[in-house]
mmCIF file of C-alpha atoms in Angstrom:
data_model
loop_
_atom_site.group_PDB
_atom_site.id
_atom_site.type_symbol
_atom_site.label_atom_id
_atom_site.label_comp_id
_atom_site.label_asym_id
_atom_site.label_seq_id
_atom_site.Cartn_x
_atom_site.Cartn_y
_atom_site.Cartn_z
ATOM 1 C CA UNK A 15 14.621 20.665 -26.780
ATOM 2 C CA UNK A 16 18.247 20.179 -25.593
ATOM 3 C CA UNK A 17 19.911 16.889 -25.941
ATOM 4 C CA UNK A 18 20.489 16.603 -21.627
ATOM 5 C CA UNK A 19 16.793 17.465 -21.237
ATOM 6 C CA UNK A 20 15.732 14.954 -23.363
ATOM 7 C CA UNK A 21 17.581 12.327 -21.772
ATOM 8 C CA UNK A 22 16.197 13.270 -18.474
ATOM 9 C CA UNK A 23 12.433 13.162 -19.753
ATOM 10 C CA UNK A 24 13.535 9.771 -21.468
ATOM 11 C CA UNK A 25 14.719 8.778 -17.655
ATOM 12 C CA UNK A 26 11.493 9.890 -16.438
ATOM 13 C CA UNK A 27 9.213 8.503 -19.019
ATOM 14 C CA UNK A 28 10.836 4.992 -18.712
ATOM 15 C CA UNK A 29 10.725 5.249 -14.814
ATOM 16 C CA UNK A 30 14.276 3.734 -14.942
ATOM 17 C CA UNK A 31 16.811 4.800 -12.115
ATOM 18 C CA UNK A 32 19.627 3.988 -14.703
ATOM 19 C CA UNK A 33 21.342 6.836 -15.993
ATOM 20 C CA UNK A 34 20.525 7.093 -19.853
ATOM 21 C CA UNK A 35 23.464 7.989 -22.179
ATOM 22 C CA UNK A 36 23.573 8.052 -25.850
ATOM 23 C CA UNK A 37 25.491 4.429 -25.842
ATOM 24 C CA UNK A 38 22.595 2.994 -23.334
ATOM 25 C CA UNK A 39 21.319 -0.197 -25.411
ATOM 26 C CA UNK A 40 17.413 -0.041 -24.717
ATOM 27 C CA UNK A 41 16.534 -3.671 -24.942
ATOM 28 C CA UNK A 42 19.110 -4.035 -22.056
ATOM 29 C CA UNK A 43 16.757 -1.772 -20.019
ATOM 30 C CA UNK A 44 13.856 -3.911 -18.163
ATOM 31 C CA UNK A 45 11.619 -0.817 -18.614
ATOM 32 C CA UNK A 46 12.131 -0.856 -22.508
ATOM 33 C CA UNK A 47 8.551 -2.588 -23.411
ATOM 34 C CA UNK A 48 5.767 -2.278 -25.664
ATOM 35 C CA UNK A 49 3.927 0.286 -23.334
ATOM 36 C CA UNK A 50 7.589 2.504 -22.872
ATOM 37 C CA UNK A 51 7.410 2.270 -26.775
ATOM 38 C CA UNK A 52 3.708 3.742 -26.657
ATOM 39 C CA UNK A 53 4.649 6.232 -24.632
ATOM 40 C CA UNK A 54 7.375 7.332 -26.441
ATOM 41 C CA UNK A 55 5.674 7.664 -29.534
ATOM 42 C CA UNK A 56 3.274 9.809 -27.484
ATOM 43 C CA UNK A 57 5.819 12.243 -26.391
ATOM 44 C CA UNK A 58 7.191 12.530 -30.009
ATOM 45 C CA UNK A 59 3.822 13.779 -30.904
ATOM 46 C CA UNK A 60 3.284 15.902 -28.062
ATOM 47 C CA UNK A 61 6.527 17.663 -28.113
ATOM 48 C CA UNK A 62 7.882 17.468 -31.579
ATOM 49 C CA UNK A 63 4.658 17.178 -33.469
ATOM 50 C CA UNK A 64 6.302 13.735 -34.860
ATOM 51 C CA UNK A 65 3.992 11.001 -35.581
ATOM 52 C CA UNK A 66 5.997 7.896 -35.405
ATOM 53 C CA UNK A 67 4.414 4.253 -35.606
ATOM 54 C CA UNK A 68 5.386 1.123 -33.422
ATOM 55 C CA UNK A 69 7.080 -0.248 -36.138
ATOM 56 C CA UNK A 70 9.166 3.106 -36.196
ATOM 57 C CA UNK A 71 9.833 2.719 -32.246
ATOM 58 C CA UNK A 72 10.453 -0.851 -32.180
ATOM 59 C CA UNK A 73 13.608 -0.323 -34.274
ATOM 60 C CA UNK A 74 15.422 1.703 -31.912
ATOM 61 C CA UNK A 75 18.154 -0.262 -30.578
ATOM 62 C CA UNK A 76 20.393 2.308 -28.757
ATOM 63 C CA UNK A 77 19.678 5.676 -27.264
ATOM 64 C CA UNK A 78 21.568 7.332 -29.886
ATOM 65 C CA UNK A 79 18.860 5.794 -32.514
ATOM 66 C CA UNK A 80 16.244 8.020 -30.902
ATOM 67 C CA UNK A 81 18.370 10.932 -30.759
ATOM 68 C CA UNK A 82 19.117 10.739 -35.019
ATOM 69 C CA UNK A 83 15.466 10.207 -35.339
ATOM 70 C CA UNK A 84 14.846 13.215 -33.775
ATOM 71 C CA UNK A 85 17.501 14.950 -35.651
ATOM 72 C CA UNK A 86 17.349 18.645 -35.562
ATOM 73 C CA UNK A 87 14.549 18.969 -33.227
ATOM 74 C CA UNK A 88 16.996 18.399 -30.882
ATOM 75 C CA UNK A 89 19.579 20.816 -30.004
ATOM 76 C CA UNK B 10 -33.130 15.181 -8.698
ATOM 77 C CA UNK B 11 -32.105 12.177 -10.149
ATOM 78 C CA UNK B 12 -28.768 10.500 -9.301
ATOM 79 C CA UNK B 13 -27.317 7.340 -7.987
ATOM 80 C CA UNK B 14 -28.863 6.022 -4.995
ATOM 81 C CA UNK B 15 -26.848 2.664 -5.043
ATOM 82 C CA UNK B 16 -24.556 0.468 -6.437
ATOM 83 C CA UNK B 17 -24.334 -3.787 -6.560
ATOM 84 C CA UNK B 18 -21.656 -5.357 -8.486
ATOM 85 C CA UNK B 19 -20.601 -9.062 -9.267
ATOM 86 C CA UNK B 20 -17.385 -10.712 -10.238
ATOM 87 C CA UNK B 21 -17.383 -14.152 -10.743
ATOM 88 C CA UNK B 22 -15.108 -16.205 -8.583
ATOM 89 C CA UNK B 23 -12.973 -18.010 -11.284
ATOM 90 C CA UNK B 24 -9.776 -16.424 -11.925
ATOM 91 C CA UNK B 25 -6.974 -16.666 -14.750
ATOM 92 C CA UNK B 26 -3.528 -15.679 -13.346
ATOM 93 C CA UNK B 27 -1.414 -13.363 -15.673
ATOM 94 C CA UNK B 28 1.512 -15.041 -14.031
ATOM 95 C CA UNK B 29 0.682 -18.465 -15.685
ATOM 96 C CA UNK B 30 1.269 -16.770 -19.311
ATOM 97 C CA UNK B 31 4.392 -14.893 -18.454
ATOM 98 C CA UNK B 32 6.687 -17.352 -20.562
ATOM 99 C CA UNK B 33 3.780 -17.880 -23.027
ATOM 100 C CA UNK B 34 3.920 -14.293 -23.901
ATOM 101 C CA UNK B 35 7.355 -13.496 -23.506
ATOM 102 C CA UNK B 36 6.851 -10.873 -20.509
ATOM 103 C CA UNK B 37 8.160 -10.307 -16.844
ATOM 104 C CA UNK B 38 6.708 -10.319 -13.822
ATOM 105 C CA UNK B 39 7.452 -6.814 -13.221
ATOM 106 C CA UNK B 40 5.071 -5.853 -16.451
ATOM 107 C CA UNK B 41 2.648 -7.496 -14.837
ATOM 108 C CA UNK B 42 3.096 -5.784 -11.414
ATOM 109 C CA UNK B 43 3.867 -2.125 -12.643
ATOM 110 C CA UNK B 44 2.335 -1.991 -15.904
ATOM 111 C CA UNK B 45 -0.601 -4.088 -16.457
ATOM 112 C CA UNK B 46 -1.669 -3.916 -12.717
ATOM 113 C CA UNK B 47 -3.850 -6.690 -13.090
ATOM 114 C CA UNK B 48 -2.793 -9.951 -11.662
ATOM 115 C CA UNK B 49 -6.125 -11.804 -12.511
ATOM 116 C CA UNK B 50 -8.523 -11.539 -14.916
ATOM 117 C CA UNK B 51 -12.035 -13.007 -13.717
ATOM 118 C CA UNK B 52 -13.616 -15.206 -16.048
ATOM 119 C CA UNK B 53 -17.636 -16.237 -16.144
ATOM 120 C CA UNK B 54 -19.071 -19.494 -16.024
ATOM 121 C CA UNK B 55 -19.370 -20.703 -19.527
ATOM 122 C CA UNK B 56 -23.428 -21.296 -18.872
ATOM 123 C CA UNK B 57 -23.841 -17.537 -17.621
ATOM 124 C CA UNK B 58 -24.999 -15.261 -20.213
ATOM 125 C CA UNK B 59 -24.585 -11.476 -19.931
ATOM 126 C CA UNK B 60 -28.476 -11.280 -18.363
ATOM 127 C CA UNK B 61 -27.394 -13.801 -15.823
ATOM 128 C CA UNK B 62 -24.308 -11.351 -14.729
ATOM 129 C CA UNK B 63 -26.745 -8.515 -14.519
ATOM 130 C CA UNK B 64 -28.950 -10.585 -12.208
ATOM 131 C CA UNK B 65 -26.248 -11.540 -9.789
ATOM 132 C CA UNK B 66 -25.016 -7.773 -9.648
ATOM 133 C CA UNK B 67 -28.668 -6.951 -8.916
ATOM 134 C CA UNK B 68 -28.947 -9.408 -5.864
ATOM 135 C CA UNK B 69 -26.050 -7.795 -4.241
ATOM 136 C CA UNK B 70 -27.848 -4.207 -4.754
ATOM 137 C CA UNK B 71 -30.981 -5.920 -3.682
ATOM 138 C CA UNK B 72 -29.555 -6.810 -0.251
ATOM 139 C CA UNK B 73 -28.733 -3.205 0.413
ATOM 140 C CA UNK B 74 -31.780 -1.452 -0.865
ATOM 141 C CA UNK B 75 -34.718 -4.111 -0.769
ATOM 142 C CA UNK B 76 -36.367 -2.826 -3.913
ATOM 143 C CA UNK B 77 -39.840 -3.341 -4.618
ATOM 144 C CA UNK B 78 -40.190 -5.103 -8.071
ATOM 145 C CA UNK B 79 -43.138 -2.806 -9.377
ATOM 146 C CA UNK B 80 -41.197 0.366 -8.537
ATOM 147 C CA UNK B 81 -38.992 -0.038 -11.305
ATOM 148 C CA UNK B 82 -40.134 2.045 -14.182
ATOM 149 C CA UNK B 83 -36.853 1.919 -16.299
ATOM 150 C CA UNK B 84 -34.287 -0.897 -17.069
ATOM 151 C CA UNK B 85 -30.915 -0.081 -19.204
ATOM 152 C CA UNK B 86 -28.167 -2.203 -19.926
ATOM 153 C CA UNK B 87 -24.909 -1.147 -21.266
ATOM 154 C CA UNK B 88 -23.521 -3.670 -23.418
ATOM 155 C CA UNK B 89 -21.801 -4.665 -26.505
ATOM 156 C CA UNK B 90 -21.724 -8.715 -25.535
ATOM 157 C CA UNK B 91 -25.512 -9.166 -25.462
ATOM 158 C CA UNK B 92 -27.342 -12.432 -24.747
ATOM 159 C CA UNK B 93 -28.795 -12.074 -28.509
ATOM 160 C CA UNK B 94 -28.430 -9.682 -31.191
ATOM 161 C CA UNK B 95 -32.416 -9.780 -30.627
ATOM 162 C CA UNK B 96 -34.121 -8.883 -28.567
ATOM 163 C CA UNK B 97 -32.267 -6.408 -25.969
ATOM 164 C CA UNK B 98 -30.612 -8.045 -22.873
ATOM 165 C CA UNK B 99 -32.765 -5.483 -20.634
ATOM 166 C CA UNK B 100 -35.934 -7.390 -21.691
ATOM 167 C CA UNK B 101 -34.368 -10.514 -20.460
ATOM 168 C CA UNK B 102 -33.151 -9.650 -17.462
ATOM 169 C CA UNK B 103 -36.369 -7.700 -17.015
ATOM 170 C CA UNK B 104 -38.227 -11.203 -17.267
ATOM 171 C CA UNK B 105 -35.804 -13.285 -14.962
ATOM 172 C CA UNK B 106 -36.313 -10.274 -12.217
ATOM 173 C CA UNK B 107 -39.801 -10.535 -12.440
ATOM 174 C CA UNK B 108 -40.444 -6.656 -13.166
ATOM 175 C CA UNK B 109 -43.770 -5.254 -13.734
ATOM 176 C CA UNK B 110 -44.979 -4.611 -17.244
ATOM 177 C CA UNK B 111 -44.870 -0.986 -16.522
ATOM 178 C CA UNK B 112 -40.995 -0.740 -17.214
ATOM 179 C CA UNK B 113 -39.144 0.678 -19.945
ATOM 180 C CA UNK B 114 -36.303 -1.224 -21.110
ATOM 181 C CA UNK B 115 -33.989 -0.771 -23.509
ATOM 182 C CA UNK B 116 -29.732 -1.493 -24.365
ATOM 183 C CA UNK B 117 -26.963 1.024 -25.030
ATOM 184 C CA UNK B 118 -24.311 -0.095 -26.975
ATOM 185 C CA UNK B 119 -21.243 1.184 -25.943
ATOM 186 C CA UNK B 120 -17.998 0.003 -24.076
ATOM 187 C CA UNK B 121 -15.652 1.559 -21.803
ATOM 188 C CA UNK B 122 -17.471 4.903 -21.891
ATOM 189 C CA UNK B 123 -20.935 3.085 -21.367
ATOM 190 C CA UNK B 124 -21.270 4.027 -17.680
ATOM 191 C CA UNK B 125 -20.938 7.907 -17.787
ATOM 192 C CA UNK B 126 -22.863 7.838 -21.269
ATOM 193 C CA UNK B 127 -26.049 5.703 -19.159
ATOM 194 C CA UNK B 128 -25.853 7.926 -16.007
ATOM 195 C CA UNK B 129 -26.752 10.820 -18.261
ATOM 196 C CA UNK B 130 -29.177 8.792 -20.489
ATOM 197 C CA UNK B 131 -31.329 7.282 -17.465
ATOM 198 C CA UNK B 132 -31.394 10.882 -15.859
ATOM 199 C CA UNK B 133 -32.291 12.479 -18.356
ATOM 200 C CA UNK B 134 -35.138 9.716 -19.636
ATOM 201 C CA UNK B 135 -36.472 9.583 -15.908
ATOM 202 C CA UNK B 136 -36.652 13.204 -15.606
ATOM 203 C CA UNK B 137 -38.543 13.748 -18.833
ATOM 204 C CA UNK B 138 -41.105 10.645 -17.813
ATOM 205 C CA UNK B 139 -41.083 11.630 -14.344
ATOM 206 C CA UNK B 140 -40.091 8.314 -13.306
ATOM 207 C CA UNK B 141 -38.602 7.766 -9.948
ATOM 208 C CA UNK B 142 -36.677 4.831 -9.647
ATOM 209 C CA UNK B 143 -34.786 2.877 -12.242
ATOM 210 C CA UNK B 144 -31.711 0.844 -12.900
ATOM 211 C CA UNK B 145 -28.871 1.050 -14.923
ATOM 212 C CA UNK B 146 -26.921 -2.321 -15.670
ATOM 213 C CA UNK B 147 -23.580 -2.769 -17.261
ATOM 214 C CA UNK B 148 -22.178 -6.042 -18.409
ATOM 215 C CA UNK B 149 -19.956 -6.712 -20.888
ATOM 216 C CA UNK B 150 -18.197 -10.132 -20.678
ATOM 217 C CA UNK B 151 -15.224 -9.775 -23.192
ATOM 218 C CA UNK B 152 -14.542 -13.877 -22.435
ATOM 219 C CA UNK B 153 -17.456 -14.506 -25.004
ATOM 220 C CA UNK B 154 -14.842 -12.692 -27.524
ATOM 221 C CA UNK B 155 -11.120 -13.039 -26.288
ATOM 222 C CA UNK B 156 -8.805 -15.420 -28.116
ATOM 223 C CA UNK B 157 -7.069 -16.434 -25.206
ATOM 224 C CA UNK B 158 -3.789 -16.681 -27.498
ATOM 225 C CA UNK B 159 -3.991 -12.738 -28.007
ATOM 226 C CA UNK B 160 -1.441 -11.282 -25.428
ATOM 227 C CA UNK B 161 -2.885 -7.888 -26.409
ATOM 228 C CA UNK B 162 -6.359 -8.376 -24.878
ATOM 229 C CA UNK B 163 -6.416 -11.759 -22.650
ATOM 230 C CA UNK B 164 -4.396 -10.443 -20.080
ATOM 231 C CA UNK B 165 -6.515 -7.086 -19.750
ATOM 232 C CA UNK B 166 -9.978 -7.941 -19.639
ATOM 233 C CA UNK B 167 -12.208 -9.550 -17.179
ATOM 234 C CA UNK B 168 -15.679 -10.289 -16.953
ATOM 235 C CA UNK B 169 -17.856 -8.804 -14.247
ATOM 236 C CA UNK B 170 -21.360 -6.760 -13.965
ATOM 237 C CA UNK B 171 -22.756 -3.952 -11.904
ATOM 238 C CA UNK B 172 -26.074 -2.054 -11.327
ATOM 239 C CA UNK B 173 -26.847 1.234 -10.061
ATOM 240 C CA UNK B 174 -30.084 2.035 -8.794
ATOM 241 C CA UNK B 175 -30.877 5.547 -9.975
ATOM 242 C CA UNK B 176 -33.636 7.581 -8.227
ATOM 243 C CA UNK B 177 -35.031 10.717 -7.113
ATOM 244 C CA UNK B 178 -33.169 10.556 -3.527
ATOM 245 C CA UNK B 179 -29.529 10.248 -5.119
ATOM 246 C CA UNK B 180 -26.732 9.475 -2.696
ATOM 247 C CA UNK B 181 -24.535 10.709 -5.843
ATOM 248 C CA UNK B 182 -25.872 13.699 -7.636
ATOM 249 C CA UNK B 183 -24.618 14.277 -11.264
ATOM 250 C CA UNK B 184 -22.883 17.317 -12.339
ATOM 251 C CA UNK B 185 -22.203 18.256 -15.848
ATOM 252 C CA UNK B 186 -20.780 15.956 -18.207
ATOM 253 C CA UNK B 187 -18.998 15.965 -21.719
ATOM 254 C CA UNK B 188 -18.925 13.456 -24.433
ATOM 255 C CA UNK B 189 -17.176 12.575 -27.696
ATOM 256 C CA UNK B 190 -16.587 10.238 -30.297
ATOM 257 C CA UNK B 191 -13.544 9.458 -33.093
ATOM 258 C CA UNK B 192 -15.534 7.553 -35.668
ATOM 259 C CA UNK B 193 -12.595 7.810 -37.758
ATOM 260 C CA UNK B 194 -11.089 5.493 -35.393
ATOM 261 C CA UNK B 195 -13.477 2.515 -34.726
ATOM 262 C CA UNK B 196 -11.679 -0.235 -36.012
ATOM 263 C CA UNK B 197 -8.921 0.358 -33.218
ATOM 264 C CA UNK B 198 -11.053 -1.885 -30.637
ATOM 265 C CA UNK B 199 -13.491 -3.924 -32.752
ATOM 266 C CA UNK B 200 -15.271 -7.461 -32.819
ATOM 267 C CA UNK B 201 -14.737 -9.305 -35.999
ATOM 268 C CA UNK B 202 -16.541 -12.513 -36.974
ATOM 269 C CA UNK B 203 -16.843 -13.076 -32.846
ATOM 270 C CA UNK B 204 -13.032 -12.055 -32.186
ATOM 271 C CA UNK B 205 -12.038 -8.943 -30.322
ATOM 272 C CA UNK B 206 -9.211 -7.214 -32.030
ATOM 273 C CA UNK B 207 -7.513 -4.367 -30.030
ATOM 274 C CA UNK B 208 -4.628 -1.835 -31.393
ATOM 275 C CA UNK B 209 -3.384 -1.165 -27.964
ATOM 276 C CA UNK B 210 -1.189 1.687 -29.380
ATOM 277 C CA UNK B 211 -3.922 3.505 -31.006
ATOM 278 C CA UNK B 212 -6.299 3.446 -27.898
ATOM 279 C CA UNK B 213 -3.244 4.407 -25.934
ATOM 280 C CA UNK B 214 -2.518 7.551 -27.787
ATOM 281 C CA UNK B 215 -6.126 8.324 -27.927
ATOM 282 C CA UNK B 216 -6.545 8.094 -24.304
ATOM 283 C CA UNK B 217 -3.555 9.706 -23.177
ATOM 284 C CA UNK B 218 -4.732 12.933 -25.417
ATOM 285 C CA UNK B 219 -8.142 13.170 -25.560
ATOM 286 C CA UNK B 220 -8.546 12.475 -21.818
ATOM 287 C CA UNK B 221 -6.545 15.465 -20.568
ATOM 288 C CA UNK B 222 -8.144 17.739 -22.894
ATOM 289 C CA UNK B 223 -11.747 16.704 -21.848
ATOM 290 C CA UNK B 224 -10.618 16.800 -18.127
ATOM 291 C CA UNK B 225 -10.006 20.816 -18.012
ATOM 292 C CA UNK B 226 -13.656 20.891 -20.162
ATOM 293 C CA UNK B 227 -15.288 19.146 -17.329
ATOM 294 C CA UNK B 228 -13.586 21.171 -14.634
ATOM 295 C CA UNK B 229 -14.870 24.388 -16.245
ATOM 296 C CA UNK B 230 -18.158 23.163 -16.802
ATOM 297 C CA UNK B 231 -18.618 22.331 -13.436
ATOM 298 C CA UNK B 232 -17.229 25.448 -12.132
ATOM 299 C CA UNK B 233 -15.176 23.321 -9.957
ATOM 300 C CA UNK B 234 -11.089 23.335 -9.397
ATOM 301 C CA UNK B 235 -8.708 20.467 -9.826
ATOM 302 C CA UNK B 236 -8.083 20.723 -5.928
ATOM 303 C CA UNK B 237 -11.662 20.833 -4.882
ATOM 304 C CA UNK B 238 -11.842 17.076 -6.585
ATOM 305 C CA UNK B 239 -11.644 14.195 -3.862
ATOM 306 C CA UNK B 240 -11.295 11.223 -6.031
ATOM 307 C CA UNK B 241 -10.317 10.655 -10.164
ATOM 308 C CA UNK B 242 -11.919 7.851 -11.082
ATOM 309 C CA UNK B 243 -10.689 6.728 -14.563
ATOM 310 C CA UNK B 244 -11.766 3.928 -16.415
ATOM 311 C CA UNK B 245 -9.536 1.038 -15.433
ATOM 312 C CA UNK B 246 -7.796 0.371 -18.651
ATOM 313 C CA UNK B 247 -4.475 -0.728 -17.453
ATOM 314 C CA UNK B 248 -2.364 0.724 -14.459
ATOM 315 C CA UNK B 249 -0.161 2.326 -17.185
ATOM 316 C CA UNK B 250 -2.951 4.315 -18.604
ATOM 317 C CA UNK B 251 -4.269 5.273 -15.515
ATOM 318 C CA UNK B 252 -1.034 6.141 -14.461
ATOM 319 C CA UNK B 253 0.161 8.077 -17.618
ATOM 320 C CA UNK B 254 -3.065 10.639 -16.881
ATOM 321 C CA UNK B 255 -2.320 10.927 -13.429
ATOM 322 C CA UNK B 256 1.267 12.368 -14.113
ATOM 323 C CA UNK B 257 -0.085 14.249 -17.269
ATOM 324 C CA UNK B 258 -2.687 15.938 -15.027
ATOM 325 C CA UNK B 259 -0.486 16.322 -12.263
ATOM 326 C CA UNK B 260 -2.790 14.934 -10.026
ATOM 327 C CA UNK B 261 -1.752 13.359 -6.326
ATOM 328 C CA UNK B 262 -1.382 9.836 -6.356
ATOM 329 C CA UNK B 263 -3.795 9.090 -3.362
ATOM 330 C CA UNK B 264 -6.834 10.780 -5.415
ATOM 331 C CA UNK B 265 -6.471 8.452 -8.359
ATOM 332 C CA UNK B 266 -7.829 5.162 -7.672
ATOM 333 C CA UNK B 267 -6.913 1.928 -9.299
ATOM 334 C CA UNK B 268 -8.105 -1.308 -7.797
ATOM 335 C CA UNK B 269 -8.339 -3.999 -10.753
ATOM 336 C CA UNK B 270 -5.355 -6.142 -9.643
ATOM 337 C CA UNK B 271 -7.625 -9.196 -8.721
ATOM 338 C CA UNK B 272 -10.269 -8.934 -11.529
ATOM 339 C CA UNK B 273 -9.219 -7.051 -14.969
ATOM 340 C CA UNK B 274 -10.612 -4.520 -16.910
ATOM 341 C CA UNK B 275 -14.281 -4.825 -16.749
ATOM 342 C CA UNK B 276 -15.348 -2.172 -19.601
ATOM 343 C CA UNK B 277 -18.325 -0.242 -18.663
ATOM 344 C CA UNK B 278 -18.522 -1.882 -15.268
ATOM 345 C CA UNK B 279 -14.956 -0.424 -14.440
ATOM 346 C CA UNK B 280 -16.095 2.872 -12.833
ATOM 347 C CA UNK B 281 -19.437 1.708 -10.933
ATOM 348 C CA UNK B 282 -17.325 -0.989 -8.967
ATOM 349 C CA UNK B 283 -15.085 2.146 -7.860
ATOM 350 C CA UNK B 284 -17.627 4.340 -6.914
ATOM 351 C CA UNK B 285 -19.452 1.305 -4.866
ATOM 352 C CA UNK B 286 -16.447 1.253 -2.750
ATOM 353 C CA UNK B 287 -16.304 4.964 -2.299
ATOM 354 C CA UNK B 288 -20.032 4.590 -1.265
ATOM 355 C CA UNK B 289 -18.526 3.029 1.916
ATOM 356 C CA UNK B 290 -16.767 5.960 2.759
ATOM 357 C CA UNK B 291 -19.234 8.230 5.146
ATOM 358 C CA UNK B 292 -18.066 11.972 3.598
ATOM 359 C CA UNK B 293 -19.244 14.487 1.024
ATOM 360 C CA UNK B 294 -17.097 14.083 -1.917
ATOM 361 C CA UNK B 295 -16.528 15.594 -5.395
ATOM 362 C CA UNK B 296 -15.577 12.820 -8.058
ATOM 363 C CA UNK B 297 -14.026 13.047 -11.410
ATOM 364 C CA UNK B 298 -15.475 10.115 -13.467
ATOM 365 C CA UNK B 299 -14.139 9.650 -17.162
ATOM 366 C CA UNK B 300 -14.773 6.453 -19.234
ATOM 367 C CA UNK B 301 -12.884 5.978 -22.705
ATOM 368 C CA UNK B 302 -12.517 3.499 -25.258
ATOM 369 C CA UNK B 303 -14.625 1.311 -27.957
ATOM 370 C CA UNK B 304 -15.505 3.785 -30.654
ATOM 371 C CA UNK B 305 -13.211 5.707 -30.123
ATOM 372 C CA UNK B 306 -15.700 7.258 -27.448
ATOM 373 C CA UNK B 307 -15.412 9.166 -24.240
ATOM 374 C CA UNK B 308 -17.396 10.341 -21.587
ATOM 375 C CA UNK B 309 -16.587 12.590 -18.406
ATOM 376 C CA UNK B 310 -18.248 14.609 -15.812
ATOM 377 C CA UNK B 311 -18.381 15.212 -11.986
ATOM 378 C CA UNK B 312 -20.793 13.448 -9.678
ATOM 379 C CA UNK B 313 -21.229 14.924 -6.180
ATOM 380 C CA UNK B 314 -21.600 12.662 -2.826
ATOM 381 C CA UNK B 315 -23.703 14.059 -0.269
#
């Protein structure tokens, strides 16, 4: 998946009207709550075959952290 | 042909508002509105037992159907919070309703998948034994086992009960059903030493993965297309899980029912409570039903309203 496509998917998943960039601070988004974290983890599993538990997802502070976590899975 | 003739349900009047615990649980109003979709949960009277909730649901059914007590030959209660460990709650309901001795009674121990399992079980049992009228109760008052300080569970679950009259003159015919279990993950929703514990993350990932897979299977089993389904009635776990399933399955918003804002997740009663409302719509319909949760267990199927 391309990085920009992922950002778009993330916007949809979080149902946010904000335009997400790598610098977006997740905690500043109202939509970034425990349920959004669960959805993100499920998204990882379905799209990248990566199993991330809640503790790992909770550690993300900026969008760039998610991108780093996905590493080579994103182009 | 055995199916659902009518449904009655009961919700306690007493409500606990989730807006009252925003600060305590550090959550926002929009989380309650948009994600949980549950503003109030119902709480039964402390003195009411599970069997009493069944009786109260029955009163509503009886107002609609005027059931003769000696014609009920089968009575099943779906619960995991019975009055006692033994006897079975269905025997207590049998006593309280004053039914005849000529009536088979047993409980089914299942949670959120229990109504769909129960429908299939009672249909088979009645057909095999040539029974014309039976009752399928659901009553799982989680207030008995919820710790009010537990954010994961106390804002979700509400008390309630339902009873379906199952008869050989049905309003809803039952199509083909599908069932499954992942026993390996039984600890994700469990009552230990009398207190409910839920791994919400595991339940969510289970439901968002397995229900869509089962969905396709059920459509194929019933030889029906997605577009031919008029309503999709998923177990009402939370708004978030229902919305997630709707989006994953690309279903139109107006066909996916959600109705628990004012009472919460009533476990095995959530599906019959919605079907009860559908009865009032005077038209033929194909309805997809799917229950999932404790076990981890799921059951899905199609019911046809005539």
